[in-house]
Amino acid sequence: MSWIDGTVGTGERGFDVDQTNHSVVVGERVVVKWLTPPVPLPAPAPDMFAHLTSVGFTATATPYAALSRRADDGSEMLLALVTAYLPEARDGWEWCVDEAVSFGTSFAADLGALSADLHAAMATPSATFPDPVRTAEGPWSLRAGEALEEALALTDGEDGEWLAAHAGALRAGLAPLAAAGATPLIRIHGDLHVGQMLRWRDGYAVIDFDGNPTVADAAPFQPAARDLAQLTTSLEHVGQVAVRRRDADPAMIAEWAVAARATLESAYSDRLAELGHAGLLDRSLLRPFEIEQECRELVYAARHLPRWRYAPMGVLRSRYR
């Protein structure tokens, strides 16, 4: 029996995966993830596991059990989740940085197809989740605008000055959200970045269906573009990590990020179409959601992990010269 912390590896951005949670590997067969503190039910993960199992999605650590406790007042708290142990697993903040340094991009096709498989599974109705619904408008523009204003208020120094000077361009980049038409809503992962993509002995697996710990009261049903935007921005963050931590050439990394993103997005779209779910992705939302995600990264850095600010700022500076 051995203990591992809530971050699967030691990658640069492992901070956003429940640092206070602890996992126990039992006999290299199962992983018991203890939630510290326990979370009130209903919680995202048990419902997600139930749904994905019912529709036959297997590209994750097989869920076995959820342990809960009923309080005297009748409320129920989720204490732990039990899933399969994945041998030789490494998260994307480790293996993907290696790919960036070596200019490897073939992995991105696998991640794109896996993400499409996940979204198609989420869009398949079950006793847990309904058919995708379409909304004529959502609170996307308001939420993104608030994220930008918060990032502007919390980012200081030279970075803050740069951000303020480019605030107009960033607001313009968010504008398509206000004009968005009807788009399908599905149950999304909510925190889909490379750190949630394990490379293990038998391939890739997506993990951690606990929702985004940095966004309070996030709606569980959102456009698929929200997940995809977070995943693509995380590729660019990987590139920033490679430059800072591995002395990779910035120009080479910039080319790598463009190639990896294009490969991932193409594989994602192709697999969605193959599965009969091409309509799930509203491309008009993708780039604005990416800008919003970078703003949220800045907010999180300001509040919890100042050393991480270099990554979202590096991405924004590369986009808005």
Coordinates of C-alpha atoms in Angstrom, one line a residue:
M1 CA 0.0 0.0 0.0
S2 CA 1.3 3.4 -0.8
W3 CA 0.2 7.0 -0.6
I4 CA 0.1 9.5 -3.5
D5 CA -1.1 13.1 -3.2
G6 CA -4.1 14.4 -5.2
T7 CA -1.9 15.6 -8.0
V8 CA -1.0 12.5 -10.1
G9 CA 2.5 13.9 -10.9
T10 CA 4.8 16.7 -10.1
G11 CA 4.0 18.8 -13.1
E12 CA 4.1 22.6 -13.1
R13 CA 0.3 23.0 -12.9
G14 CA -0.6 20.1 -10.6
F15 CA -1.9 22.8 -8.2
D16 CA -5.4 22.8 -9.6
V17 CA -6.2 19.1 -8.9
D18 CA -7.3 19.0 -5.3
Q19 CA -4.0 19.4 -3.5
T20 CA -5.6 18.5 -0.2
N21 CA -7.0 15.2 -1.4
H22 CA -5.0 12.0 -0.8
S23 CA -5.0 8.7 -2.7
V24 CA -4.0 5.3 -1.5
V25 CA -2.9 2.7 -4.0
V26 CA -3.9 -0.7 -2.7
G27 CA -1.9 -3.7 -4.0
E28 CA -1.5 -1.9 -7.4
R29 CA -5.1 -2.9 -8.1
V30 CA -7.2 0.0 -6.9
V31 CA -6.8 3.7 -6.0
V32 CA -8.9 5.1 -3.0
K33 CA -9.1 8.8 -3.3
W34 CA -10.0 10.4 0.0
L35 CA -11.7 13.8 -0.3
T36 CA -10.3 16.2 2.3
P37 CA -12.6 17.8 3.2
P38 CA -15.6 15.5 2.3
V39 CA -18.0 17.2 -0.2
P40 CA -21.8 17.2 0.1
L41 CA -23.8 15.0 -2.2
P42 CA -24.9 15.2 -4.9
A43 CA -21.3 15.7 -6.2
P44 CA -20.2 15.6 -9.9
A45 CA -18.0 12.5 -9.9
P46 CA -20.5 9.7 -8.8
D47 CA -23.1 10.9 -11.4
M48 CA -20.5 11.1 -14.1
F49 CA -19.1 7.7 -13.3
A50 CA -22.6 6.2 -13.3
H51 CA -23.5 7.8 -16.7
L52 CA -20.2 6.9 -18.4
T53 CA -20.4 3.4 -17.3
S54 CA -24.0 3.1 -18.5
V55 CA -23.2 4.3 -22.0
G56 CA -20.0 2.1 -22.3
F57 CA -17.3 4.8 -22.1
T58 CA -14.1 3.0 -20.9
A59 CA -11.3 5.5 -21.5
T60 CA -11.0 6.3 -17.8
A61 CA -9.9 4.6 -14.6
T62 CA -12.7 2.1 -14.1
P63 CA -14.9 3.3 -11.2
Y64 CA -15.6 0.8 -8.5
A65 CA -17.3 2.5 -5.6
A66 CA -18.1 5.7 -3.8
L67 CA -18.0 5.9 0.0
S68 CA -20.3 8.3 1.8
R69 CA -21.5 9.2 5.3
R70 CA -24.9 10.4 6.4
A71 CA -24.9 13.1 9.0
D72 CA -27.3 13.5 11.9
D73 CA -29.2 16.2 10.0
G74 CA -29.9 13.8 7.1
S75 CA -27.3 15.3 4.7
E76 CA -24.8 13.0 3.0
M77 CA -21.1 13.6 2.5
L78 CA -18.9 12.0 -0.1
L79 CA -15.8 10.6 1.6
A80 CA -13.9 8.7 -1.0
L81 CA -13.9 7.3 -4.6
V82 CA -12.5 4.0 -5.5
T83 CA -11.2 3.4 -9.1
A84 CA -8.9 1.1 -10.9
Y85 CA -5.1 1.6 -10.7
L86 CA -3.5 2.4 -14.0
P87 CA 0.0 1.0 -14.2
E88 CA 2.8 3.3 -15.3
A89 CA 0.5 6.3 -15.4
R90 CA 1.9 9.8 -15.9
D91 CA -0.2 13.0 -16.2
G92 CA 0.2 15.5 -19.0
W93 CA 2.1 18.0 -17.0
E94 CA 4.9 15.4 -17.2
W95 CA 4.6 13.4 -20.5
C96 CA 3.3 16.3 -22.6
V97 CA 6.2 18.6 -21.6
D98 CA 8.5 15.8 -22.9
E99 CA 6.5 15.9 -26.2
A100 CA 6.9 19.6 -26.5
V101 CA 10.6 19.5 -26.0
S102 CA 11.0 16.8 -28.7
F103 CA 8.4 18.5 -31.0
G104 CA 6.2 15.5 -30.8
T105 CA 2.6 16.1 -32.0
S106 CA 1.1 12.7 -32.8
F107 CA -0.2 12.4 -29.3
A108 CA -2.6 15.3 -30.0
A109 CA -4.7 13.2 -32.4
D110 CA -5.2 10.7 -29.6
L111 CA -6.3 13.4 -27.2
G112 CA -8.6 14.9 -29.7
A113 CA -10.3 11.6 -30.4
L114 CA -10.5 10.7 -26.7
S115 CA -12.1 14.1 -26.0
A116 CA -14.7 13.6 -28.8
D117 CA -15.4 10.1 -27.4
L118 CA -16.0 11.6 -24.0
H119 CA -18.3 14.3 -25.3
A120 CA -20.3 11.9 -27.4
A121 CA -20.7 9.7 -24.4
M122 CA -21.8 12.7 -22.4
A123 CA -24.4 13.6 -25.1
T124 CA -25.8 10.0 -25.1
P125 CA -28.9 10.0 -22.9
S126 CA -29.1 7.7 -19.9
A127 CA -31.0 7.5 -16.6
T128 CA -28.5 10.0 -15.2
F129 CA -28.2 12.6 -18.0
P130 CA -30.8 13.8 -20.5
D131 CA -30.6 14.4 -24.3
P132 CA -28.5 17.5 -25.2
V133 CA -30.7 20.6 -25.0
R134 CA -30.3 23.8 -27.1
T135 CA -30.3 27.2 -25.6
A136 CA -30.8 30.4 -27.6
E137 CA -28.5 32.3 -25.3
G138 CA -26.4 31.6 -22.2
P139 CA -24.6 33.6 -19.6
W140 CA -21.3 33.1 -21.5
S141 CA -20.6 36.7 -22.3
L142 CA -21.3 38.0 -18.7
R143 CA -19.2 35.2 -17.1
A144 CA -16.3 35.8 -19.5
G145 CA -16.4 39.6 -19.0
E146 CA -16.3 39.2 -15.2
A147 CA -13.3 36.9 -15.5
L148 CA -11.5 39.5 -17.6
E149 CA -12.3 42.3 -15.2
E150 CA -11.1 40.2 -12.2
A151 CA -7.9 39.4 -14.0
L152 CA -7.3 43.1 -14.7
A153 CA -7.9 43.9 -11.1
L154 CA -5.7 41.2 -9.6
T155 CA -2.7 41.2 -12.0
D156 CA -0.1 43.7 -10.9
G157 CA 3.3 45.0 -12.0
E158 CA 4.5 44.9 -15.6
D159 CA 2.1 42.1 -16.4
G160 CA -0.8 44.1 -15.1
E161 CA 0.3 47.1 -17.2
W162 CA 0.5 44.9 -20.3
L163 CA -2.9 43.4 -19.6
A164 CA -4.5 46.9 -19.1
A165 CA -3.0 48.1 -22.4
H166 CA -4.5 45.1 -24.2
A167 CA -7.9 45.1 -22.4
G168 CA -9.7 46.4 -25.5
A169 CA -8.4 43.6 -27.7
L170 CA -9.3 41.0 -25.1
R171 CA -12.8 42.4 -24.8
A172 CA -13.1 42.3 -28.6
G173 CA -12.0 38.7 -28.5
L174 CA -14.8 37.9 -26.1
A175 CA -17.5 39.7 -28.2
P176 CA -18.6 36.6 -30.1
L177 CA -20.0 35.2 -26.9
A178 CA -22.6 38.0 -26.8
A179 CA -23.7 37.2 -30.4
A180 CA -23.8 33.4 -30.0
G181 CA -26.9 31.7 -31.2
A182 CA -28.5 28.4 -30.1
T183 CA -25.9 25.8 -29.1
P184 CA -26.2 22.3 -27.6
L185 CA -25.5 21.9 -23.9
I186 CA -24.1 18.7 -22.6
R187 CA -22.7 17.6 -19.2
I188 CA -19.0 18.6 -19.6
H189 CA -16.0 17.5 -17.8
G190 CA -15.5 21.0 -16.5
D191 CA -11.7 20.8 -15.8
L192 CA -10.4 19.2 -19.0
H193 CA -6.7 20.0 -19.3
V194 CA -3.6 17.9 -20.1
G195 CA -3.1 17.1 -16.4
Q196 CA -6.3 15.1 -16.5
M197 CA -5.0 13.0 -19.4
L198 CA -3.0 10.1 -18.1
R199 CA -0.7 8.3 -20.4
W200 CA -0.4 4.8 -19.0
R201 CA 0.7 1.3 -20.0
D202 CA -2.3 0.7 -22.3
G203 CA -2.8 4.2 -23.8
Y204 CA -4.6 7.3 -22.5
A205 CA -7.3 7.8 -19.9
V206 CA -9.2 10.9 -18.8
I207 CA -9.6 11.3 -15.0
D208 CA -10.9 13.6 -12.2
F209 CA -14.6 14.3 -12.9
D210 CA -14.9 16.5 -9.8
G211 CA -15.6 19.8 -11.7
N212 CA -13.5 22.9 -11.9
P213 CA -12.2 23.8 -8.4
T214 CA -11.5 27.4 -9.5
V215 CA -15.0 28.3 -10.7
A216 CA -17.8 28.5 -8.0
D217 CA -21.2 27.4 -9.0
A218 CA -20.3 26.5 -12.6
A219 CA -23.3 25.1 -14.5
P220 CA -22.7 21.4 -15.2
F221 CA -24.4 21.5 -18.6
Q222 CA -22.4 23.8 -21.0
P223 CA -21.2 23.9 -24.6
A224 CA -18.7 21.2 -25.5
A225 CA -16.5 24.1 -26.7
R226 CA -15.8 25.0 -23.0
D227 CA -14.0 21.7 -22.4
L228 CA -12.2 21.8 -25.7
A229 CA -11.0 25.4 -25.1
Q230 CA -9.6 24.5 -21.7
L231 CA -7.7 21.5 -23.3
T232 CA -6.3 23.5 -26.1
T233 CA -5.1 26.3 -23.8
S234 CA -3.4 23.8 -21.6
L235 CA -1.3 22.7 -24.6
E236 CA 0.0 26.2 -24.8
H237 CA 0.7 26.2 -21.1
V238 CA 2.7 23.0 -21.6
G239 CA 4.8 25.0 -24.1
Q240 CA 5.4 27.7 -21.6
V241 CA 6.5 25.2 -19.0
A242 CA 8.9 23.7 -21.5
V243 CA 10.4 27.1 -22.1
R244 CA 10.7 28.0 -18.5
R245 CA 11.6 24.6 -16.9
R246 CA 13.4 22.8 -19.8
D247 CA 15.1 25.7 -21.6
A248 CA 13.2 24.9 -24.8
D249 CA 13.5 27.3 -27.7
P250 CA 10.5 29.7 -27.6
A251 CA 10.2 29.9 -31.4
M252 CA 10.3 26.1 -31.7
I253 CA 7.7 25.8 -28.9
A254 CA 5.4 28.3 -30.6
E255 CA 5.5 26.2 -33.7
W256 CA 4.9 23.1 -31.7
A257 CA 1.9 24.6 -29.9
V258 CA 0.3 25.6 -33.2
A259 CA 0.8 22.2 -34.7
A260 CA -0.4 20.3 -31.6
R261 CA -3.5 22.4 -31.3
A262 CA -4.4 22.0 -35.0
T263 CA -3.9 18.2 -34.8
L264 CA -6.0 18.0 -31.7
E265 CA -8.9 20.1 -33.0
S266 CA -8.9 18.3 -36.3
A267 CA -9.0 14.8 -34.7
Y268 CA -11.7 16.0 -32.3
S269 CA -13.9 17.3 -35.1
D270 CA -13.3 14.2 -37.3
R271 CA -14.2 11.8 -34.4
L272 CA -17.4 13.8 -33.5
A273 CA -18.5 13.6 -37.1
E274 CA -17.7 9.9 -37.3
L275 CA -19.8 9.4 -34.2
G276 CA -22.7 11.4 -35.6
H277 CA -22.3 14.3 -33.1
A278 CA -20.7 17.0 -35.4
G279 CA -23.3 19.5 -34.2
L280 CA -22.0 19.4 -30.6
L281 CA -19.1 21.8 -31.3
D282 CA -19.9 25.5 -31.9
R283 CA -16.6 26.8 -33.2
S284 CA -17.7 30.4 -32.7
L285 CA -17.4 29.8 -28.9
L286 CA -14.0 28.2 -28.9
R287 CA -11.6 31.2 -29.2
P288 CA -13.6 33.4 -26.8
F289 CA -13.7 30.6 -24.2
E290 CA -9.9 30.3 -24.6
I291 CA -9.5 33.9 -23.7
E292 CA -11.7 33.5 -20.7
Q293 CA -9.7 30.5 -19.6
E294 CA -6.5 32.5 -19.7
C295 CA -8.2 35.2 -17.5
R296 CA -9.2 32.5 -15.1
E297 CA -5.6 31.2 -15.0
L298 CA -4.5 34.7 -14.1
V299 CA -7.1 35.0 -11.3
Y300 CA -6.1 31.7 -9.9
A301 CA -2.4 32.6 -10.0
A302 CA -3.1 35.9 -8.2
R303 CA -5.1 34.2 -5.5
H304 CA -3.3 30.9 -5.0
L305 CA -0.1 30.3 -7.0
P306 CA 1.7 33.5 -8.1
R307 CA 4.5 31.6 -9.8
W308 CA 2.1 30.2 -12.4
R309 CA 1.3 33.6 -13.8
Y310 CA 4.1 33.3 -16.4
A311 CA 2.1 30.6 -18.3
P312 CA -1.1 32.5 -19.1
M313 CA 0.8 35.7 -19.6
G314 CA 3.2 34.0 -22.0
V315 CA 0.2 32.7 -24.0
L316 CA -1.5 36.1 -24.1
R317 CA 1.6 38.0 -25.1
S318 CA 2.2 35.6 -27.9
R319 CA -1.3 36.2 -29.2
Y320 CA -1.5 39.9 -28.8
R321 CA 1.8 41.4 -29.8

